[in-house]
Amino acid sequence: MAELIHPEEKIEVSTSVNKPITKIALIGNPNSGKSSLFNQLTGLNQKVGNFPGVTVDKKTGICQLNSHQKVRIIDLPGTYSLYPKSLDEKVIIDLLYNQQSDLYPDLVIVTADASNLKRNLLLFTQLVDLKIPAVLALNMMDVATKEGVKINLEQLQQDLGVPIVPVNARNGSGIAALKIVISQQLQAPKRSFFKIPENLEGLVQQIRQYFDLETDYLAWHFAHQYQNLKFLSETDKGFISNLLQQYEFTSNTLQANETITRYTQINELLLDSVRVEKADNNEKFSNRLDQILTHKVWGYLIFFTVLFMMFQAIFAWATYPMDLIDAGVTGVNAFIQERFDGPLISLLTEGVIAGLGGILIFIPQIAILFAFIAILEETGYMARVTFMMDKIMRKFGLNGKSIVPLISGVACAVPAVMAARNIDNWKDRMITIFVTPLMSCSARIPVYTVLIALVVPEKYYLGFLNLQGMVLMGLYLLGFVAAVLSAWVMKIILKTRERSYFIMEFPVYKMPRWKNVGLTIIEKVKAFVFEAGKVIIAISVILWVMASYGPGERMAQVEQTVQQQARQNNWTQEETNIRLSSEKLESSYAGVFGHAIEPVIRPLGFDWKIGIALLTSFAAREVFVGTMSTIYSVGDSENIKTIKEKLMTEKDDAGNPFFTPARAFSLLIFYVFAMQCMSTLAVVYRETKSWRWPVMQLIYMSGLAYVCSFIVYQIFK
Amino acid sequence: MQKREKSVRDLKIGESGTICCLSDPEMSLKLLEMGCIPGTPVKLNSKAPLGDPITIIVNDYTLSLRLDEAATIKLK
């Protein structure tokens, strides 16, 4: 059979194993249980990357089918049809229409929600017409049964012409059967659902011959989507474009007709195999819940409470594991320093381990945050939030869907900017991307935590309202307000004719699948530790070098001067050492650097030490705390102290505490607004395909930070 | 086509109708894919706190959309 793809012939060079790994694409509607199925099949064997040439998340995983066979599973973005509407969905056509692609699947697993078969089968029938070997994983049979939907599987399998495996992606039943089915060499489906209109057959045949395509339907999609197919050359596109003109091809009408034809066929087909006996219960339950959760008053109140709980949790619960980690890192450093000495040990403890501690300590907070976000998404509550916020967000030039990137932005702007791909409208999307970095991301938590702990007393109101938690929430709100107002300004500046729409499925409420929540947390924490971690440790080490060595003979001279002063003023050994190390730091490369920018930041209340921290944390905000700890641990005779204590003992020239509320708040405000994240700028560049946006962001946010800090310091000092 | 046809926008909460046609070619592709096929019954299920967007029930599932979009789904 010509359609059949022989995996053995396709990749030989890339794998060293005798048997090449079969590639299986997982595809299905959003909310059809695709991700759960992916997690069931691959477990912890997952990798997150980008699709070639684009930044859409690509999850792949290895699935052990049986003792001697492994397959690679590629998780595709959820979609309703093969005519993509958003950038996310466009990935699918790049993959399925290009047989030369590295990821071109040998088999597709289509997930479908059994309780909503009609709509789920639309995508399925399109895939069948592409003649890629397929398996239908029929998920949520239990829900369907509860709703009184009875499916005759045998009949359905016969009508569809591909193997059907009932699965329960939540508890894992049916997964074994699915593995057995995919381990067999499956044939391409024989049945086809859609016939090319007669007057266009000539067109389709010409395209098919020109590109040497396997099916008419693939050629048909080339005709519809040639402009979106990145692997076609300009000549190829020109060829198709000419043909289309010749045949008066009207893509919109033809697509509409195709969809209607398919639905008609699906309706007829389901008459044989599906019987509905009673009205749905779950939907009713969801509706009743919605009356409260999307209520005019309660709805917003509940949403606000959920957010509030999230921030309280991040601040209050996370302190226990954070204290443990902090004590652990401090202990390790003490252990090493007691036993060994020398510059290398100093580099290890003050550079590497101090930097490592700065990363590890934030794992609890990131984990809690992502647990909340994952649960909100899993339960279906996030969709309600989108729904409630759409009208408000629209006023500011955003879109209900912008709430997802904005909320994700409190975790990290990098995935959040990428999450904006869900927004189909260009203008809404650009505005969302532009303002998302203003949301306070988790990288700011360290800075917030340290500075709040420094100047806000740890008081409790009503037994559970933590004052520090409330200030933290205030900072988050400030970021949000800045984001929304900036969006509103952008709405006025940007002009476009494209329309925005908000047509989406409203999922029923579900219990979260804890496995999915767990995997999300692991994935995000891993990304933080490895991506941000690399930068942080590197910078910690560079900083240690900069703080330990100075230009020319200056370090030696400082030593002489201080010793002389010590003799004159009769200082104790301890006093001399403290004086010596702080003077040394000031004359080091880091000190020179900090002093150089001091005039610029003095009006904000910052000194040269903060100046160093500001510049280094431009690479990533997390670095701030590491830098501060490095700088102060080098400047202090006792190395092993928590950063908070170090900062508290810091004195200004007059001998008063350096970190006054005015200074701390000015610094806090600076960190709320400033664009200090190389990765975000890089992602914005990739997502917008132009330097215009990241450059505008950098200038705008830094300017905002400077002006606001200036105002705060001048008022409070 | 007449000027003032009844559309999903005009339904009250809990009220049903049958889809007759979609008046906006660009938007209709998305709506068709989501199952808003002419001849299908549709029910207005709920409205967002601020009256817009709304949710409708079509093909036994809930779909949310804005009032402007609902106005393009004409009823019989």
PDB file of N, CA and C in Angstrom, chain A residues 80-81 83 85 89 115-116 118-119 122 252 255-257 259-260 263 276 280 283 287 294-296 300 387-388 390-392 394 398-400 428 499-507, chain B residues 22 24-38 40 43 45-69 72:
ATOM      1  N   TYR A  80      -9.465  22.157  17.355  1.00  0.00           N
ATOM      2  CA  TYR A  80     -10.788  21.662  16.981  1.00  0.00           C
ATOM      3  C   TYR A  80     -10.824  21.175  15.541  1.00  0.00           C
ATOM      4  N   SER A  81      -9.867  21.645  14.731  1.00  0.00           N
ATOM      5  CA  SER A  81      -9.850  21.180  13.351  1.00  0.00           C
ATOM      6  C   SER A  81      -8.461  21.347  12.767  1.00  0.00           C
ATOM      7  N   TYR A  83      -7.867  23.218  10.354  1.00  0.00           N
ATOM      8  CA  TYR A  83      -7.726  24.592   9.858  1.00  0.00           C
ATOM      9  C   TYR A  83      -7.393  25.451  11.072  1.00  0.00           C
ATOM     10  N   LYS A  85      -6.619  28.220  13.831  1.00  0.00           N
ATOM     11  CA  LYS A  85      -7.069  29.596  14.038  1.00  0.00           C
ATOM     12  C   LYS A  85      -6.040  30.391  14.833  1.00  0.00           C
ATOM     13  N   GLU A  89      -1.984  26.417  17.099  1.00  0.00           N
ATOM     14  CA  GLU A  89      -2.522  25.347  16.275  1.00  0.00           C
ATOM     15  C   GLU A  89      -1.770  25.206  14.952  1.00  0.00           C
ATOM     16  N   SER A 115     -18.270  11.950  25.899  1.00  0.00           N
ATOM     17  CA  SER A 115     -19.521  12.619  26.229  1.00  0.00           C
ATOM     18  C   SER A 115     -19.823  13.743  25.243  1.00  0.00           C
ATOM     19  N   ASN A 116     -18.919  13.998  24.340  1.00  0.00           N
ATOM     20  CA  ASN A 116     -19.155  15.040  23.340  1.00  0.00           C
ATOM     21  C   ASN A 116     -18.569  14.595  21.997  1.00  0.00           C
ATOM     22  N   LYS A 118     -19.692  14.188  18.944  1.00  0.00           N
ATOM     23  CA  LYS A 118     -19.988  14.846  17.674  1.00  0.00           C
ATOM     24  C   LYS A 118     -18.888  15.834  17.298  1.00  0.00           C
ATOM     25  N   ARG A 119     -18.617  16.768  18.224  1.00  0.00           N
ATOM     26  CA  ARG A 119     -17.631  17.783  17.904  1.00  0.00           C
ATOM     27  C   ARG A 119     -16.220  17.204  17.851  1.00  0.00           C
ATOM     28  N   LEU A 122     -15.107  15.694  14.448  1.00  0.00           N
ATOM     29  CA  LEU A 122     -14.798  16.549  13.296  1.00  0.00           C
ATOM     30  C   LEU A 122     -13.315  16.469  12.962  1.00  0.00           C
ATOM     31  N   ASN A 252     -12.918  30.488   2.303  1.00  0.00           N
ATOM     32  CA  ASN A 252     -13.899  30.576   3.401  1.00  0.00           C
ATOM     33  C   ASN A 252     -15.146  29.739   3.156  1.00  0.00           C
ATOM     34  N   GLN A 255     -14.423  25.981   3.091  1.00  0.00           N
ATOM     35  CA  GLN A 255     -14.195  25.442   4.434  1.00  0.00           C
ATOM     36  C   GLN A 255     -15.515  25.282   5.172  1.00  0.00           C
ATOM     37  N   ALA A 256     -16.375  26.293   5.051  1.00  0.00           N
ATOM     38  CA  ALA A 256     -17.675  26.240   5.726  1.00  0.00           C
ATOM     39  C   ALA A 256     -18.463  25.041   5.215  1.00  0.00           C
ATOM     40  N   ASN A 257     -18.479  24.862   3.886  1.00  0.00           N
ATOM     41  CA  ASN A 257     -19.206  23.732   3.315  1.00  0.00           C
ATOM     42  C   ASN A 257     -18.635  22.408   3.784  1.00  0.00           C
ATOM     43  N   THR A 259     -17.067  21.767   6.565  1.00  0.00           N
ATOM     44  CA  THR A 259     -17.425  21.514   7.965  1.00  0.00           C
ATOM     45  C   THR A 259     -18.863  21.028   8.072  1.00  0.00           C
ATOM     46  N   ILE A 260     -19.755  21.668   7.325  1.00  0.00           N
ATOM     47  CA  ILE A 260     -21.169  21.267   7.391  1.00  0.00           C
ATOM     48  C   ILE A 260     -21.328  19.837   6.874  1.00  0.00           C
ATOM     49  N   TYR A 263     -20.129  17.383   9.499  1.00  0.00           N
ATOM     50  CA  TYR A 263     -21.060  17.240  10.614  1.00  0.00           C
ATOM     51  C   TYR A 263     -22.279  16.414  10.213  1.00  0.00           C
ATOM     52  N   VAL A 276     -28.774   8.370  23.443  1.00  0.00           N
ATOM     53  CA  VAL A 276     -28.816   9.195  24.651  1.00  0.00           C
ATOM     54  C   VAL A 276     -30.115   8.907  25.381  1.00  0.00           C
ATOM     55  N   ASP A 280     -28.227  15.243  31.047  1.00  0.00           N
ATOM     56  CA  ASP A 280     -26.927  15.204  31.713  1.00  0.00           C
ATOM     57  C   ASP A 280     -26.981  15.775  33.129  1.00  0.00           C
ATOM     58  N   GLU A 283     -23.488  18.491  33.763  1.00  0.00           N
ATOM     59  CA  GLU A 283     -23.698  19.813  33.197  1.00  0.00           C
ATOM     60  C   GLU A 283     -24.554  20.656  34.147  1.00  0.00           C
ATOM     61  N   ASN A 287     -23.618  23.980  36.022  1.00  0.00           N
ATOM     62  CA  ASN A 287     -24.410  25.194  35.883  1.00  0.00           C
ATOM     63  C   ASN A 287     -24.769  25.798  37.232  1.00  0.00           C
ATOM     64  N   THR A 294     -19.747  32.480  39.019  1.00  0.00           N
ATOM     65  CA  THR A 294     -19.689  33.601  38.065  1.00  0.00           C
ATOM     66  C   THR A 294     -20.780  34.619  38.394  1.00  0.00           C
ATOM     67  N   HIS A 295     -21.156  34.674  39.665  1.00  0.00           N
ATOM     68  CA  HIS A 295     -22.160  35.633  40.130  1.00  0.00           C
ATOM     69  C   HIS A 295     -21.590  37.051  40.089  1.00  0.00           C
ATOM     70  N   LYS A 296     -22.493  38.023  39.905  1.00  0.00           N
ATOM     71  CA  LYS A 296     -22.082  39.435  39.821  1.00  0.00           C
ATOM     72  C   LYS A 296     -21.192  39.842  40.989  1.00  0.00           C
ATOM     73  N   TYR A 300     -16.698  37.700  41.629  1.00  0.00           N
ATOM     74  CA  TYR A 300     -15.468  38.483  41.741  1.00  0.00           C
ATOM     75  C   TYR A 300     -14.858  38.338  43.126  1.00  0.00           C
ATOM     76  N   PHE A 387     -13.950  34.292  31.366  1.00  0.00           N
ATOM     77  CA  PHE A 387     -15.324  34.670  31.028  1.00  0.00           C
ATOM     78  C   PHE A 387     -15.741  35.932  31.798  1.00  0.00           C
ATOM     79  N   MET A 388     -15.418  35.943  33.091  1.00  0.00           N
ATOM     80  CA  MET A 388     -15.833  37.083  33.910  1.00  0.00           C
ATOM     81  C   MET A 388     -15.031  38.336  33.594  1.00  0.00           C
ATOM     82  N   ASP A 390     -13.577  39.161  30.623  1.00  0.00           N
ATOM     83  CA  ASP A 390     -13.478  39.589  29.218  1.00  0.00           C
ATOM     84  C   ASP A 390     -13.941  41.025  28.995  1.00  0.00           C
ATOM     85  N   LYS A 391     -15.114  41.356  29.531  1.00  0.00           N
ATOM     86  CA  LYS A 391     -15.647  42.682  29.239  1.00  0.00           C
ATOM     87  C   LYS A 391     -14.768  43.780  29.841  1.00  0.00           C
ATOM     88  N   ILE A 392     -14.282  43.532  31.052  1.00  0.00           N
ATOM     89  CA  ILE A 392     -13.414  44.526  31.695  1.00  0.00           C
ATOM     90  C   ILE A 392     -12.107  44.654  30.918  1.00  0.00           C
ATOM     91  N   ARG A 394     -11.479  43.991  27.910  1.00  0.00           N
ATOM     92  CA  ARG A 394     -11.662  44.570  26.578  1.00  0.00           C
ATOM     93  C   ARG A 394     -11.560  46.093  26.619  1.00  0.00           C
ATOM     94  N   LEU A 398      -7.350  44.658  26.104  1.00  0.00           N
ATOM     95  CA  LEU A 398      -6.958  43.262  26.241  1.00  0.00           C
ATOM     96  C   LEU A 398      -8.177  42.408  25.919  1.00  0.00           C
ATOM     97  N   ASN A 399      -8.175  41.175  26.432  1.00  0.00           N
ATOM     98  CA  ASN A 399      -9.149  40.210  26.013  1.00  0.00           C
ATOM     99  C   ASN A 399      -9.230  39.241  27.185  1.00  0.00           C
ATOM    100  N   GLY A 400     -10.398  38.648  27.410  1.00  0.00           N
ATOM    101  CA  GLY A 400     -10.532  37.726  28.544  1.00  0.00           C
ATOM    102  C   GLY A 400      -9.393  36.734  28.611  1.00  0.00           C
ATOM    103  N   ASP A 428      -4.589  42.363  20.307  1.00  0.00           N
ATOM    104  CA  ASP A 428      -4.769  41.904  21.687  1.00  0.00           C
ATOM    105  C   ASP A 428      -3.523  41.175  22.166  1.00  0.00           C
ATOM    106  N   ARG A 499     -10.256  41.787  13.726  1.00  0.00           N
ATOM    107  CA  ARG A 499     -11.252  41.682  14.798  1.00  0.00           C
ATOM    108  C   ARG A 499     -10.806  40.675  15.841  1.00  0.00           C
ATOM    109  N   SER A 500     -11.277  40.909  17.062  1.00  0.00           N
ATOM    110  CA  SER A 500     -10.937  39.954  18.109  1.00  0.00           C
ATOM    111  C   SER A 500     -12.161  39.130  18.423  1.00  0.00           C
ATOM    112  N   TYR A 501     -11.975  37.843  18.666  1.00  0.00           N
ATOM    113  CA  TYR A 501     -13.136  37.077  19.109  1.00  0.00           C
ATOM    114  C   TYR A 501     -12.888  36.170  20.307  1.00  0.00           C
ATOM    115  N   PHE A 502     -13.973  35.685  20.836  1.00  0.00           N
ATOM    116  CA  PHE A 502     -13.932  35.033  22.134  1.00  0.00           C
ATOM    117  C   PHE A 502     -14.810  33.790  22.119  1.00  0.00           C
ATOM    118  N   ILE A 503     -14.654  32.975  21.067  1.00  0.00           N
ATOM    119  CA  ILE A 503     -15.487  31.783  20.987  1.00  0.00           C
ATOM    120  C   ILE A 503     -14.696  30.629  21.572  1.00  0.00           C
ATOM    121  N   MET A 504     -15.137  30.108  22.692  1.00  0.00           N
ATOM    122  CA  MET A 504     -14.390  28.986  23.268  1.00  0.00           C
ATOM    123  C   MET A 504     -15.294  28.064  24.049  1.00  0.00           C
ATOM    124  N   GLU A 505     -14.804  26.843  24.207  1.00  0.00           N
ATOM    125  CA  GLU A 505     -15.570  25.867  24.952  1.00  0.00           C
ATOM    126  C   GLU A 505     -15.523  26.204  26.435  1.00  0.00           C
ATOM    127  N   PHE A 506     -16.653  26.003  27.097  1.00  0.00           N
ATOM    128  CA  PHE A 506     -16.739  26.249  28.526  1.00  0.00           C
ATOM    129  C   PHE A 506     -16.685  24.889  29.213  1.00  0.00           C
ATOM    130  N   PRO A 507     -15.553  24.496  29.742  1.00  0.00           N
ATOM    131  CA  PRO A 507     -15.458  23.131  30.260  1.00  0.00           C
ATOM    132  C   PRO A 507     -16.323  22.946  31.505  1.00  0.00           C
TER     133      PRO A 507
ATOM    134  N   LEU B  22     -25.485  31.657   9.602  1.00  0.00           N
ATOM    135  CA  LEU B  22     -24.469  32.487  10.242  1.00  0.00           C
ATOM    136  C   LEU B  22     -24.204  33.665   9.324  1.00  0.00           C
ATOM    137  N   ASP B  24     -21.856  36.103   9.444  1.00  0.00           N
ATOM    138  CA  ASP B  24     -20.520  36.671   9.274  1.00  0.00           C
ATOM    139  C   ASP B  24     -19.566  35.602   8.745  1.00  0.00           C
ATOM    140  N   PRO B  25     -19.155  35.705   7.477  1.00  0.00           N
ATOM    141  CA  PRO B  25     -18.382  34.625   6.868  1.00  0.00           C
ATOM    142  C   PRO B  25     -17.091  34.308   7.625  1.00  0.00           C
ATOM    143  N   GLU B  26     -16.418  35.323   8.098  1.00  0.00           N
ATOM    144  CA  GLU B  26     -15.118  35.113   8.735  1.00  0.00           C
ATOM    145  C   GLU B  26     -15.292  34.378  10.067  1.00  0.00           C
ATOM    146  N   MET B  27     -16.242  34.847  10.863  1.00  0.00           N
ATOM    147  CA  MET B  27     -16.489  34.272  12.176  1.00  0.00           C
ATOM    148  C   MET B  27     -17.160  32.908  12.061  1.00  0.00           C
ATOM    149  N   SER B  28     -17.919  32.728  10.974  1.00  0.00           N
ATOM    150  CA  SER B  28     -18.731  31.514  10.882  1.00  0.00           C
ATOM    151  C   SER B  28     -17.877  30.247  10.844  1.00  0.00           C
ATOM    152  N   LEU B  29     -16.652  30.345  10.301  1.00  0.00           N
ATOM    153  CA  LEU B  29     -15.801  29.149  10.254  1.00  0.00           C
ATOM    154  C   LEU B  29     -15.547  28.605  11.642  1.00  0.00           C
ATOM    155  N   LYS B  30     -15.198  29.489  12.534  1.00  0.00           N
ATOM    156  CA  LYS B  30     -14.924  29.092  13.910  1.00  0.00           C
ATOM    157  C   LYS B  30     -16.200  28.537  14.555  1.00  0.00           C
ATOM    158  N   LEU B  31     -17.308  29.249  14.345  1.00  0.00           N
ATOM    159  CA  LEU B  31     -18.568  28.815  14.955  1.00  0.00           C
ATOM    160  C   LEU B  31     -19.010  27.459  14.416  1.00  0.00           C
ATOM    161  N   LEU B  32     -18.827  27.246  13.126  1.00  0.00           N
ATOM    162  CA  LEU B  32     -19.204  25.961  12.527  1.00  0.00           C
ATOM    163  C   LEU B  32     -18.394  24.829  13.144  1.00  0.00           C
ATOM    164  N   GLU B  33     -17.084  25.065  13.265  1.00  0.00           N
ATOM    165  CA  GLU B  33     -16.237  24.033  13.850  1.00  0.00           C
ATOM    166  C   GLU B  33     -16.669  23.684  15.257  1.00  0.00           C
ATOM    167  N   MET B  34     -17.160  24.695  15.960  1.00  0.00           N
ATOM    168  CA  MET B  34     -17.581  24.449  17.334  1.00  0.00           C
ATOM    169  C   MET B  34     -18.982  23.838  17.379  1.00  0.00           C
ATOM    170  N   GLY B  35     -19.530  23.565  16.224  1.00  0.00           N
ATOM    171  CA  GLY B  35     -20.789  22.827  16.179  1.00  0.00           C
ATOM    172  C   GLY B  35     -22.035  23.679  15.990  1.00  0.00           C
ATOM    173  N   CYS B  36     -21.870  24.960  15.690  1.00  0.00           N
ATOM    174  CA  CYS B  36     -23.045  25.802  15.437  1.00  0.00           C
ATOM    175  C   CYS B  36     -23.456  25.644  13.971  1.00  0.00           C
ATOM    176  N   ILE B  37     -24.061  24.493  13.669  1.00  0.00           N
ATOM    177  CA  ILE B  37     -24.439  24.160  12.301  1.00  0.00           C
ATOM    178  C   ILE B  37     -25.896  24.561  12.097  1.00  0.00           C
ATOM    179  N   PRO B  38     -26.247  25.137  10.950  1.00  0.00           N
ATOM    180  CA  PRO B  38     -27.651  25.464  10.697  1.00  0.00           C
ATOM    181  C   PRO B  38     -28.542  24.246  10.976  1.00  0.00           C
ATOM    182  N   THR B  40     -29.278  23.262  14.026  1.00  0.00           N
ATOM    183  CA  THR B  40     -29.006  22.767  15.385  1.00  0.00           C
ATOM    184  C   THR B  40     -29.744  23.630  16.406  1.00  0.00           C
ATOM    185  N   LYS B  43     -29.392  26.983  23.014  1.00  0.00           N
ATOM    186  CA  LYS B  43     -30.058  27.553  24.186  1.00  0.00           C
ATOM    187  C   LYS B  43     -29.131  28.551  24.856  1.00  0.00           C
ATOM    188  N   ASN B  45     -27.603  29.944  27.874  1.00  0.00           N
ATOM    189  CA  ASN B  45     -27.424  29.323  29.185  1.00  0.00           C
ATOM    190  C   ASN B  45     -27.183  30.334  30.296  1.00  0.00           C
ATOM    191  N   SER B  46     -26.246  31.233  30.080  1.00  0.00           N
ATOM    192  CA  SER B  46     -25.970  32.207  31.140  1.00  0.00           C
ATOM    193  C   SER B  46     -25.268  33.416  30.558  1.00  0.00           C
ATOM    194  N   LYS B  47     -25.199  34.459  31.387  1.00  0.00           N
ATOM    195  CA  LYS B  47     -24.462  35.652  30.971  1.00  0.00           C
ATOM    196  C   LYS B  47     -23.390  35.938  32.003  1.00  0.00           C
ATOM    197  N   ALA B  48     -22.284  36.531  31.554  1.00  0.00           N
ATOM    198  CA  ALA B  48     -21.226  36.897  32.481  1.00  0.00           C
ATOM    199  C   ALA B  48     -21.754  38.000  33.401  1.00  0.00           C
ATOM    200  N   PRO B  49     -21.108  38.196  34.547  1.00  0.00           N
ATOM    201  CA  PRO B  49     -21.595  39.201  35.497  1.00  0.00           C
ATOM    202  C   PRO B  49     -21.873  40.553  34.848  1.00  0.00           C
ATOM    203  N   LEU B  50     -21.105  40.918  33.859  1.00  0.00           N
ATOM    204  CA  LEU B  50     -21.311  42.228  33.252  1.00  0.00           C
ATOM    205  C   LEU B  50     -22.182  42.141  31.994  1.00  0.00           C
ATOM    206  N   GLY B  51     -22.862  41.014  31.814  1.00  0.00           N
ATOM    207  CA  GLY B  51     -23.808  40.877  30.710  1.00  0.00           C
ATOM    208  C   GLY B  51     -23.197  40.415  29.397  1.00  0.00           C
ATOM    209  N   ASP B  52     -21.909  40.357  29.330  1.00  0.00           N
ATOM    210  CA  ASP B  52     -21.191  40.006  28.110  1.00  0.00           C
ATOM    211  C   ASP B  52     -19.845  39.462  28.554  1.00  0.00           C
ATOM    212  N   PRO B  53     -19.338  38.383  28.093  1.00  0.00           N
ATOM    213  CA  PRO B  53     -19.884  37.412  27.134  1.00  0.00           C
ATOM    214  C   PRO B  53     -21.046  36.581  27.711  1.00  0.00           C
ATOM    215  N   ILE B  54     -21.536  35.649  26.875  1.00  0.00           N
ATOM    216  CA  ILE B  54     -22.612  34.770  27.302  1.00  0.00           C
ATOM    217  C   ILE B  54     -22.177  33.321  27.089  1.00  0.00           C
ATOM    218  N   THR B  55     -22.924  32.388  27.671  1.00  0.00           N
ATOM    219  CA  THR B  55     -22.674  30.989  27.306  1.00  0.00           C
ATOM    220  C   THR B  55     -23.940  30.424  26.679  1.00  0.00           C
ATOM    221  N   ILE B  56     -23.750  29.592  25.684  1.00  0.00           N
ATOM    222  CA  ILE B  56     -24.884  28.937  25.036  1.00  0.00           C
ATOM    223  C   ILE B  56     -24.651  27.434  25.097  1.00  0.00           C
ATOM    224  N   ILE B  57     -25.758  26.681  24.998  1.00  0.00           N
ATOM    225  CA  ILE B  57     -25.598  25.230  24.939  1.00  0.00           C
ATOM    226  C   ILE B  57     -25.962  24.784  23.534  1.00  0.00           C
ATOM    227  N   VAL B  58     -24.998  24.135  22.883  1.00  0.00           N
ATOM    228  CA  VAL B  58     -25.209  23.673  21.522  1.00  0.00           C
ATOM    229  C   VAL B  58     -24.559  22.295  21.438  1.00  0.00           C
ATOM    230  N   ASN B  59     -25.253  21.319  20.852  1.00  0.00           N
ATOM    231  CA  ASN B  59     -24.717  19.949  20.790  1.00  0.00           C
ATOM    232  C   ASN B  59     -24.339  19.411  22.167  1.00  0.00           C
ATOM    233  N   ASP B  60     -25.110  19.715  23.176  1.00  0.00           N
ATOM    234  CA  ASP B  60     -24.867  19.184  24.527  1.00  0.00           C
ATOM    235  C   ASP B  60     -23.601  19.671  25.203  1.00  0.00           C
ATOM    236  N   TYR B  61     -23.023  20.739  24.722  1.00  0.00           N
ATOM    237  CA  TYR B  61     -21.914  21.277  25.497  1.00  0.00           C
ATOM    238  C   TYR B  61     -22.019  22.803  25.558  1.00  0.00           C
ATOM    239  N   THR B  62     -21.250  23.366  26.458  1.00  0.00           N
ATOM    240  CA  THR B  62     -21.378  24.801  26.699  1.00  0.00           C
ATOM    241  C   THR B  62     -20.296  25.563  25.950  1.00  0.00           C
ATOM    242  N   LEU B  63     -20.717  26.616  25.288  1.00  0.00           N
ATOM    243  CA  LEU B  63     -19.810  27.415  24.476  1.00  0.00           C
ATOM    244  C   LEU B  63     -19.920  28.846  24.978  1.00  0.00           C
ATOM    245  N   SER B  64     -18.806  29.520  25.149  1.00  0.00           N
ATOM    246  CA  SER B  64     -18.922  30.921  25.544  1.00  0.00           C
ATOM    247  C   SER B  64     -18.539  31.800  24.366  1.00  0.00           C
ATOM    248  N   LEU B  65     -19.236  32.912  24.238  1.00  0.00           N
ATOM    249  CA  LEU B  65     -18.944  33.850  23.159  1.00  0.00           C
ATOM    250  C   LEU B  65     -19.461  35.232  23.523  1.00  0.00           C
ATOM    251  N   ARG B  66     -18.994  36.230  22.808  1.00  0.00           N
ATOM    252  CA  ARG B  66     -19.407  37.597  23.102  1.00  0.00           C
ATOM    253  C   ARG B  66     -20.750  37.896  22.444  1.00  0.00           C
ATOM    254  N   LEU B  67     -21.399  38.957  22.913  1.00  0.00           N
ATOM    255  CA  LEU B  67     -22.696  39.337  22.349  1.00  0.00           C
ATOM    256  C   LEU B  67     -22.600  39.637  20.857  1.00  0.00           C
ATOM    257  N   ASP B  68     -21.542  40.328  20.455  1.00  0.00           N
ATOM    258  CA  ASP B  68     -21.369  40.649  19.025  1.00  0.00           C
ATOM    259  C   ASP B  68     -21.311  39.385  18.190  1.00  0.00           C
ATOM    260  N   GLU B  69     -20.657  38.374  18.759  1.00  0.00           N
ATOM    261  CA  GLU B  69     -20.515  37.119  18.038  1.00  0.00           C
ATOM    262  C   GLU B  69     -21.845  36.379  18.016  1.00  0.00           C
ATOM    263  N   THR B  72     -24.309  37.186  15.317  1.00  0.00           N
ATOM    264  CA  THR B  72     -24.136  36.689  13.948  1.00  0.00           C
ATOM    265  C   THR B  72     -24.791  35.316  13.761  1.00  0.00           C
TER     266      THR B  72
END
